[in-house]
PDB file of C-alpha atoms in Angstrom:
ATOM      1  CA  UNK N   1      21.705 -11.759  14.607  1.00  0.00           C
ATOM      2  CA  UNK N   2      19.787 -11.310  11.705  1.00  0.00           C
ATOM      3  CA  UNK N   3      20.719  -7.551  11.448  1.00  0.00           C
ATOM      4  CA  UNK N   4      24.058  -8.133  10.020  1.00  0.00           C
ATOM      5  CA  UNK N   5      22.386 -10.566   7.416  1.00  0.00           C
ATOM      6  CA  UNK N   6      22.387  -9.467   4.014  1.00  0.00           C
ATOM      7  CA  UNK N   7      19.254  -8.561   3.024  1.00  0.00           C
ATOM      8  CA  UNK N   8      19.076 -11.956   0.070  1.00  0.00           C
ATOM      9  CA  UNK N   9      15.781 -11.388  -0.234  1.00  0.00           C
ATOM     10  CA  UNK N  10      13.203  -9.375  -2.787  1.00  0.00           C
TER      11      UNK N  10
ATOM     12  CA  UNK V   1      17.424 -19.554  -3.634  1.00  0.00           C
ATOM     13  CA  UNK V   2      14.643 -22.441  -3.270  1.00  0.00           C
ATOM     14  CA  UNK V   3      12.311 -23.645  -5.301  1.00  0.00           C
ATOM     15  CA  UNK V   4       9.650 -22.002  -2.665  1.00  0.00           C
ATOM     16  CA  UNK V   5      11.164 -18.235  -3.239  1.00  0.00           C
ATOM     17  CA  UNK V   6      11.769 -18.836  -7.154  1.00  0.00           C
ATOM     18  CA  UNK V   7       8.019 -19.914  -7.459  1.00  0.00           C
ATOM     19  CA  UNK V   8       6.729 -17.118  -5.077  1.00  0.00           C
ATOM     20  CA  UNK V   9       8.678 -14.173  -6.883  1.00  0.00           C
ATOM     21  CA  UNK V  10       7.327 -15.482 -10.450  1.00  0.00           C
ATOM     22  CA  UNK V  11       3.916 -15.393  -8.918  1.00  0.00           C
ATOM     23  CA  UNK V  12       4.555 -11.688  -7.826  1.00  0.00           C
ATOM     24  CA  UNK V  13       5.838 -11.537 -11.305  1.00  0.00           C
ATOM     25  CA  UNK V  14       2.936 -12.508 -12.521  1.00  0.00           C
ATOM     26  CA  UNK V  15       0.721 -10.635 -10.197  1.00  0.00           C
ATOM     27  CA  UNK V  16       2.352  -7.373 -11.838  1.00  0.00           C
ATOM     28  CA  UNK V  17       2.341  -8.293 -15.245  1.00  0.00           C
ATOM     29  CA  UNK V  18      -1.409  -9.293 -15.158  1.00  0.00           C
ATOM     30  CA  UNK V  19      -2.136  -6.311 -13.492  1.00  0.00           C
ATOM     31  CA  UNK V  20      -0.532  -3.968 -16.197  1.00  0.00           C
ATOM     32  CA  UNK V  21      -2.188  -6.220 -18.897  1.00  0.00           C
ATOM     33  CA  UNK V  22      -5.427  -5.630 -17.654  1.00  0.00           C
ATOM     34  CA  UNK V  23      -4.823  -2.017 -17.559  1.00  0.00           C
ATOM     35  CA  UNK V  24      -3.056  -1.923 -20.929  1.00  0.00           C
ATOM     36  CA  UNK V  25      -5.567  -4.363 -22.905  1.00  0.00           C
ATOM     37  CA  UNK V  26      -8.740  -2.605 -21.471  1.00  0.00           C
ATOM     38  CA  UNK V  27      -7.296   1.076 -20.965  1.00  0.00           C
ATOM     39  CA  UNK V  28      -8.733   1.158 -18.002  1.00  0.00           C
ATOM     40  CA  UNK V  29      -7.855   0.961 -14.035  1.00  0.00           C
ATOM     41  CA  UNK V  30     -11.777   0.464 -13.382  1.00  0.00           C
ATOM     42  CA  UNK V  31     -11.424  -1.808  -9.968  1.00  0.00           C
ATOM     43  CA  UNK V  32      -8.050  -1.297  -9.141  1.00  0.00           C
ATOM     44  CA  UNK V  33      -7.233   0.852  -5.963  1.00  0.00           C
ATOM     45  CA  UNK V  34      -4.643   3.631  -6.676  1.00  0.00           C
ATOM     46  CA  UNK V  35      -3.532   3.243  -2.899  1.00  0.00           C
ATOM     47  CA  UNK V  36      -2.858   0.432  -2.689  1.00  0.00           C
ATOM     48  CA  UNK V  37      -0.422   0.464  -5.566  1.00  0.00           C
ATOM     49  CA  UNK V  38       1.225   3.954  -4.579  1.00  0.00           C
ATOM     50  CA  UNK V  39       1.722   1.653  -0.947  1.00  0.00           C
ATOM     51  CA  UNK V  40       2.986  -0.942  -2.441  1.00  0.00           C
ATOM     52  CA  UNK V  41       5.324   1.625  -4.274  1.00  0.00           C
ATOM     53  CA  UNK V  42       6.626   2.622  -0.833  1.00  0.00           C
ATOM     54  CA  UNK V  43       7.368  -0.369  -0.038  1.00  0.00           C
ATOM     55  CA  UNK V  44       9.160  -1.147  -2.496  1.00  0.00           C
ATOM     56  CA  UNK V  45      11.454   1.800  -2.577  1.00  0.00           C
ATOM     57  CA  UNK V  46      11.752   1.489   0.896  1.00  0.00           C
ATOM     58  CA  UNK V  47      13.064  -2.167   0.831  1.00  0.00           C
ATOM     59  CA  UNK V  48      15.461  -1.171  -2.158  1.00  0.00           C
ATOM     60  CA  UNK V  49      17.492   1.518  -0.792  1.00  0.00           C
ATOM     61  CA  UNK V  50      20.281  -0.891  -0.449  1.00  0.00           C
ATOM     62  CA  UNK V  51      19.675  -1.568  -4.883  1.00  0.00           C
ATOM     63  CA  UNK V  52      23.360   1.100  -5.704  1.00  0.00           C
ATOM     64  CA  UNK V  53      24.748  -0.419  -2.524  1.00  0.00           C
ATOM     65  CA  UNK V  54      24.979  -3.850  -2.324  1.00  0.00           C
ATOM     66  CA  UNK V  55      25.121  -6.376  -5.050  1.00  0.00           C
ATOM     67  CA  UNK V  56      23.470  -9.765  -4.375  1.00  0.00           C
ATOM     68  CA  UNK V  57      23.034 -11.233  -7.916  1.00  0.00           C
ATOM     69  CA  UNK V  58      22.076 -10.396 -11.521  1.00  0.00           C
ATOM     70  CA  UNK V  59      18.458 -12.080 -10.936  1.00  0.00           C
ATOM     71  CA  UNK V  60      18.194 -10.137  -7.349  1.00  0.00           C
ATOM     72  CA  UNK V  61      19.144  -6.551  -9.622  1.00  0.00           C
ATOM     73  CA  UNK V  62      16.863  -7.146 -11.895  1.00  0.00           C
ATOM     74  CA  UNK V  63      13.425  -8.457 -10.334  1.00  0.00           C
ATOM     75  CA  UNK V  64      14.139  -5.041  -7.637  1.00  0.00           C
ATOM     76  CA  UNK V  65      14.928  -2.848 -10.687  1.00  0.00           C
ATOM     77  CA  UNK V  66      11.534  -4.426 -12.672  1.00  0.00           C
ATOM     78  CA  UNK V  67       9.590  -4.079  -9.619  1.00  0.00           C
ATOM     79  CA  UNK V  68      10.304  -0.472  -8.766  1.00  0.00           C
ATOM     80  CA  UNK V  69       9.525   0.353 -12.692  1.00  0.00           C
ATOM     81  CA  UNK V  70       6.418  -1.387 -12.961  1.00  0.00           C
ATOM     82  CA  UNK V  71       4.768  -0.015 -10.106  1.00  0.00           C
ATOM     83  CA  UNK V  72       5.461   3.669 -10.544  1.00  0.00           C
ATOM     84  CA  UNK V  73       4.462   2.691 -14.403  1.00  0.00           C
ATOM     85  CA  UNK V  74       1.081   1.499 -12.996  1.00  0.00           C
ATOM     86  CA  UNK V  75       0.639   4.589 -10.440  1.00  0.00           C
ATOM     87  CA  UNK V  76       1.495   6.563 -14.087  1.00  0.00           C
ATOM     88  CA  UNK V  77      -1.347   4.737 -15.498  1.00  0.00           C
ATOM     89  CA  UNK V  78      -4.039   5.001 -12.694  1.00  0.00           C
ATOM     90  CA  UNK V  79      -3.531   9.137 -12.077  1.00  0.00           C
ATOM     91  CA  UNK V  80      -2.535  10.231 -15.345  1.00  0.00           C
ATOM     92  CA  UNK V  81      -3.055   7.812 -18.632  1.00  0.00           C
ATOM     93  CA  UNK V  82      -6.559   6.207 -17.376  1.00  0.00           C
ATOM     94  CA  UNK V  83      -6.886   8.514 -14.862  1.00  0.00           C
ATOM     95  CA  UNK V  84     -10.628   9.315 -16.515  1.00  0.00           C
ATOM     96  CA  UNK V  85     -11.309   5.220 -15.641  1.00  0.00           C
ATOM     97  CA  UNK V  86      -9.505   5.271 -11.998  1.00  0.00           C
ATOM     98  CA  UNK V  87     -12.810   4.978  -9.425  1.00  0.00           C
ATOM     99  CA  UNK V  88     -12.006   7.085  -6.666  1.00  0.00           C
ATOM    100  CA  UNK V  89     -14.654   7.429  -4.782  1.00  0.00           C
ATOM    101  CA  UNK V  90     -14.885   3.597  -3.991  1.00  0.00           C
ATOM    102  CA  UNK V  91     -10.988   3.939  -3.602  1.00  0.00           C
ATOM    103  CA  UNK V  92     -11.391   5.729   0.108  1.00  0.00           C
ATOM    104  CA  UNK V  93      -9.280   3.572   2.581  1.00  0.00           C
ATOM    105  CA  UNK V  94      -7.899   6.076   4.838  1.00  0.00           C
ATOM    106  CA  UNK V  95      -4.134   5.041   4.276  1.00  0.00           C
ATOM    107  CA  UNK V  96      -2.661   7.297   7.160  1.00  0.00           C
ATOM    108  CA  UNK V  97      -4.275   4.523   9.636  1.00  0.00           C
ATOM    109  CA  UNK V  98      -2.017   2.045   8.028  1.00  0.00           C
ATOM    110  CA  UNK V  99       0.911   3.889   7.579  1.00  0.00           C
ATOM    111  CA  UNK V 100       1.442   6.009  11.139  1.00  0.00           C
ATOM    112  CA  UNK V 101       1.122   2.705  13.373  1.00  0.00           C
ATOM    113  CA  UNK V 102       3.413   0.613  10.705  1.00  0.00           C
ATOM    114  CA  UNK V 103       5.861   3.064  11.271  1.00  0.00           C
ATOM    115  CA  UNK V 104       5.644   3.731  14.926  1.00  0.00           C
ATOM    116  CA  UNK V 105       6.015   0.029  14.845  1.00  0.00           C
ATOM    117  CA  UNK V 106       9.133  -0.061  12.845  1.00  0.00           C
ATOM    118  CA  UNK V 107      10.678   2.140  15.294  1.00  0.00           C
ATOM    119  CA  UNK V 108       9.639  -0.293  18.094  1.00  0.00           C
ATOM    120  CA  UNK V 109      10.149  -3.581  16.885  1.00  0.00           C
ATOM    121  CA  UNK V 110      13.442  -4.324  14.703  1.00  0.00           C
ATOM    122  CA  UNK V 111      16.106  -6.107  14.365  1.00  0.00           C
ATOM    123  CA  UNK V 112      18.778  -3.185  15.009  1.00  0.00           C
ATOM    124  CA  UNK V 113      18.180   0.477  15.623  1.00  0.00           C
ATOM    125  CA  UNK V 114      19.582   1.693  13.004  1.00  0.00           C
ATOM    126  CA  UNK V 115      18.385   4.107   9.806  1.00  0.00           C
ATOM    127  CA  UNK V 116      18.082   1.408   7.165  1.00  0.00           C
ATOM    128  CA  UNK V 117      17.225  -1.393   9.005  1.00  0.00           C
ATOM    129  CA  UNK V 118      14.361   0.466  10.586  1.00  0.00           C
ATOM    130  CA  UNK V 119      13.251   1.590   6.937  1.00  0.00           C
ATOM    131  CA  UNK V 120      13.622  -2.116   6.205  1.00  0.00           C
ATOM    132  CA  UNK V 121      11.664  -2.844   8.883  1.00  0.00           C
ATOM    133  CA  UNK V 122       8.707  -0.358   7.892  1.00  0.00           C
ATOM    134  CA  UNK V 123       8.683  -1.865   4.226  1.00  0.00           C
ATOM    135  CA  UNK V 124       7.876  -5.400   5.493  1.00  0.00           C
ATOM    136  CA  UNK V 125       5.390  -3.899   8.025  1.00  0.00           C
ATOM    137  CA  UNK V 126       3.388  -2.114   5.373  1.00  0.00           C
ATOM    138  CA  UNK V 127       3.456  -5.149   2.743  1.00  0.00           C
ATOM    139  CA  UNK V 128       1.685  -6.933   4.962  1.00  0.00           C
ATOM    140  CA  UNK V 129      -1.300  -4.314   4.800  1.00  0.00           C
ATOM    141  CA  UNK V 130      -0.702  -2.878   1.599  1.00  0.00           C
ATOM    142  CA  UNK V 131      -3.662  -4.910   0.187  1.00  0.00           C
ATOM    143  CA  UNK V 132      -5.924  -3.417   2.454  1.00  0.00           C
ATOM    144  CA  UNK V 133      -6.986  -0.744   0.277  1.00  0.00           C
ATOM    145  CA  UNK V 134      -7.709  -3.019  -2.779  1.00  0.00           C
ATOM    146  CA  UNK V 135      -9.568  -5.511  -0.750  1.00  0.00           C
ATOM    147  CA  UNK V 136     -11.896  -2.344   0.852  1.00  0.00           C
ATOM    148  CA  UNK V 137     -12.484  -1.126  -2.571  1.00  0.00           C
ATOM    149  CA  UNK V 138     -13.962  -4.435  -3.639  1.00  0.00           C
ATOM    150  CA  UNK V 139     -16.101  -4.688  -0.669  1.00  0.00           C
ATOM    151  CA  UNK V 140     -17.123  -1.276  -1.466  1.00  0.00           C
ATOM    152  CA  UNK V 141     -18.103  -2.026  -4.925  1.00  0.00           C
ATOM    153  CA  UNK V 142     -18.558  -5.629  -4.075  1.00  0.00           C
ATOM    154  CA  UNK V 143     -17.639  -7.335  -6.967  1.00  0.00           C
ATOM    155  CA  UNK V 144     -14.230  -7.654  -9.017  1.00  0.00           C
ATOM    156  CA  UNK V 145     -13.420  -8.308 -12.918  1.00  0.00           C
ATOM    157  CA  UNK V 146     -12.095 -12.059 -13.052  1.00  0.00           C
ATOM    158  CA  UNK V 147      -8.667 -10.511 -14.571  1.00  0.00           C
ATOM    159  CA  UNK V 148      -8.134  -8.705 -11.419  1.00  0.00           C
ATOM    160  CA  UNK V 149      -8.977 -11.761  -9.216  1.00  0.00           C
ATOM    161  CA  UNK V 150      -6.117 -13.460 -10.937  1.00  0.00           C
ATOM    162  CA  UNK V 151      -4.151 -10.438 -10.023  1.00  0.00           C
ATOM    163  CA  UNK V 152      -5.117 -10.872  -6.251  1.00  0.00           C
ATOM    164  CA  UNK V 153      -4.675 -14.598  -6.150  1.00  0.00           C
ATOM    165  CA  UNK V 154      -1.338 -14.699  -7.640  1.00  0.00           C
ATOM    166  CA  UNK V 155      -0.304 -11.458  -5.276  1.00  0.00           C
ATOM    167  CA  UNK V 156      -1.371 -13.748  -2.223  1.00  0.00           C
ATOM    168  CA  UNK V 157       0.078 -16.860  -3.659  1.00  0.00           C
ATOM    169  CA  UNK V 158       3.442 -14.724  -3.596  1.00  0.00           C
ATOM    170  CA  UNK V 159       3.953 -14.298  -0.090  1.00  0.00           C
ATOM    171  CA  UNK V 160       2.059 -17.705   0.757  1.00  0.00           C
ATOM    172  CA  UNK V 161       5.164 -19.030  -1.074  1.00  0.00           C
ATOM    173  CA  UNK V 162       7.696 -17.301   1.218  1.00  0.00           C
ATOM    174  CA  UNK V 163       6.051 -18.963   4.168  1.00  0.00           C
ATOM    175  CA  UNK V 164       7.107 -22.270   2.563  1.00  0.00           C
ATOM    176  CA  UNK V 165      10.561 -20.428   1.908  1.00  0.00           C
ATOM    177  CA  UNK V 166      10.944 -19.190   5.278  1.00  0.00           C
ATOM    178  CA  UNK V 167      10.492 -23.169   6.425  1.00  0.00           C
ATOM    179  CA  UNK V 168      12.541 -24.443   4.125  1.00  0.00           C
ATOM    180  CA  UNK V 169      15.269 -22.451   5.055  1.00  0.00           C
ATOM    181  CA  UNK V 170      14.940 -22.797   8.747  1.00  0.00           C
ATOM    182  CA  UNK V 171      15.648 -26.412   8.437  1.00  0.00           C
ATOM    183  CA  UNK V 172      18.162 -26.670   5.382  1.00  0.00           C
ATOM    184  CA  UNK V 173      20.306 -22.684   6.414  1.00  0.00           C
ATOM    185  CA  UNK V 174      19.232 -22.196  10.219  1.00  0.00           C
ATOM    186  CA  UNK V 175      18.090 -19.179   8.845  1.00  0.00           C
ATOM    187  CA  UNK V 176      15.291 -17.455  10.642  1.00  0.00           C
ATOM    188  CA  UNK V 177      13.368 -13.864  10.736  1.00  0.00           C
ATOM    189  CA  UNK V 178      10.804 -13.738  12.982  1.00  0.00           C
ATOM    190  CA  UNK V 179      10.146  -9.899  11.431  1.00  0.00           C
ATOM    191  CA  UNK V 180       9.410 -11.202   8.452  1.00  0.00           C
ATOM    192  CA  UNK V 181       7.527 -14.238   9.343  1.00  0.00           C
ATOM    193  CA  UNK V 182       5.635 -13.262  11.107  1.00  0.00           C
ATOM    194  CA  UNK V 183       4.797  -9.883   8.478  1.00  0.00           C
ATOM    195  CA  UNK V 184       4.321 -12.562   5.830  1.00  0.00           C
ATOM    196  CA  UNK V 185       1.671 -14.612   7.769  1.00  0.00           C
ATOM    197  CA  UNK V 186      -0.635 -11.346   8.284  1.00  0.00           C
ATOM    198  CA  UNK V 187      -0.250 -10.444   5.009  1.00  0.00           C
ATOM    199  CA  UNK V 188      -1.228 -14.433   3.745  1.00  0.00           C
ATOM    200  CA  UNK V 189      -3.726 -14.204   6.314  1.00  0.00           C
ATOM    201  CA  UNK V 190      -5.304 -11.117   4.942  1.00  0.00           C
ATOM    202  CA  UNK V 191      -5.742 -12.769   1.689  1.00  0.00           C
ATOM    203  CA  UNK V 192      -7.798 -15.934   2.896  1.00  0.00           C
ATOM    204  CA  UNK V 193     -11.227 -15.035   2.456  1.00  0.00           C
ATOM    205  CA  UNK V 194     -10.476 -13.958  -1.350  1.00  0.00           C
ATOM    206  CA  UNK V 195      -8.806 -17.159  -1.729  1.00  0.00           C
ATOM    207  CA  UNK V 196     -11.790 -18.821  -0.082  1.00  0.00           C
ATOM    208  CA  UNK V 197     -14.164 -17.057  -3.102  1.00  0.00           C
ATOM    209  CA  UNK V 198     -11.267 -17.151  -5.405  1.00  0.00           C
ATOM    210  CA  UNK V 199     -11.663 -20.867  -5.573  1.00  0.00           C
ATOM    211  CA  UNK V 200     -14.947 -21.312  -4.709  1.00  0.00           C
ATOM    212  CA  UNK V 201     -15.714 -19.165  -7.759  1.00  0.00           C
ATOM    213  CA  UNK V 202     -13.346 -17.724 -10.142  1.00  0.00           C
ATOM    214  CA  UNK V 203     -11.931 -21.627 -10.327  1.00  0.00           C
ATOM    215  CA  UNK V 204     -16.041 -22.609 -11.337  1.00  0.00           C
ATOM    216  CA  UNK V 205     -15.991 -19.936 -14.186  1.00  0.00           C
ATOM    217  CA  UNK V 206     -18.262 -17.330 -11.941  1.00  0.00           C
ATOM    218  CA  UNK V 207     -17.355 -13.667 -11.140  1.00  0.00           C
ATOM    219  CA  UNK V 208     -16.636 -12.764  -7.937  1.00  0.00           C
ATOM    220  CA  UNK V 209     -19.478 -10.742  -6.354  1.00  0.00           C
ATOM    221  CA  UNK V 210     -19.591 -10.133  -2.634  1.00  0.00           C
ATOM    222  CA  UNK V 211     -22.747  -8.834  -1.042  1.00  0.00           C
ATOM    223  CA  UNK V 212     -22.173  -5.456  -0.903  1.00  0.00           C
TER     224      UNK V 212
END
């Protein structure tokens, strides 16, 4: 799930 | 990191540093919509909570750390410094109808309930409308200087570019977020019609003047 994804992202 | 992302953060680079040259070189914000910048300063502060918390990578620290400056540098310049240049009267998008539905959305429709996720959520909402404002004003005075059209096209081209990301890593990660997809089409979406005079003008050496 995206959720636990680290936010890699600006 | 993809060639797609690196290219669309140096356009938002870009977008920003044009932007405070314009101000800085002219002293003045003439054209420029104050809300939309002190939005775009939400969303930014919103989306960087996690900047003490987690550590992704030197480049990551510093474009969220250069960000958050320049915008509250260029809300600095529009109310105080050039404040005597800043045009409010054509700057009247009511900002409240953007904001209360983004964030009774946020609360709706996220990944996980939880407190920063949902502020996540809320700062990807409101990107995608944070133009809004701007675009108004322009329609309101219906024309723009050519230095902020360059502003606008390169702010567009940004999250155009994160489209292309966003497909690229589908097929080479698996990765997906259909939150922010489908946030960054909107927001591309929103843009079209000022690409669509951007380069049917600005590119030819004309102004950009819409009938007001």
């Amino acid at each position: 799930e995206n959720a636990t994804l680290v936010k890699d992202e600006l | 990191m993809n060639i797609f992302r690196l290219c669309g953060d140096m356009s938002h680079l870009a977008a920003i540093i044009i932007l405070l040259l314009k101000m800085w070189k002219t002293r003045s914000v003439a054209g420029i919509s104050g809300k939309s910048q002190i939005l775009f300063a939400t969303v930014f502060t919103a989306r960087y909570l996690d900047l003490f918390t987690s550590f992704i990578s030197i480049y990551n620290t510093c474009m969220k750390v250069f960000f958050i400056g320049t915008v509250y540098f260029t809300i600095y310049l529009i109310y105080m410094k050039f404040k005597a240049t800043y045009d409010s009267n054509h700057d009247s998008f009511r900002v409240e109808f953007l904001i209360v539905p983004v964030g009774g959305l946020a609360f709706l429709v996220n990944h996980e309930f939880a407190p920063l996720e949902i502020i996540w959520t809320f700062s990807i909402y409101l990107e995608s409308v944070a133009i809004l404002p701007q675009l108004f004003m322009i329609s309101k005075t219906g024309e723009a200087e050519t230095i902020t059209s360059h502003y606008l096209f390169a702010l567009g081209s940004y999250r155009a570019l994160y489209l292309c990301n966003w497909i690229y890593r589908y097929y080479a990660e698996g990765f997906f977020d259909l939150i922010a997809v489908v946030a960054g089409v909107v927001q591309t979406i929103l843009y079209c019609d000022f690409f669509y005079l951007y380069i049917t003008k600005v590119m030819k050496g004309k102004k950009i003047s819409l009938p007001a």
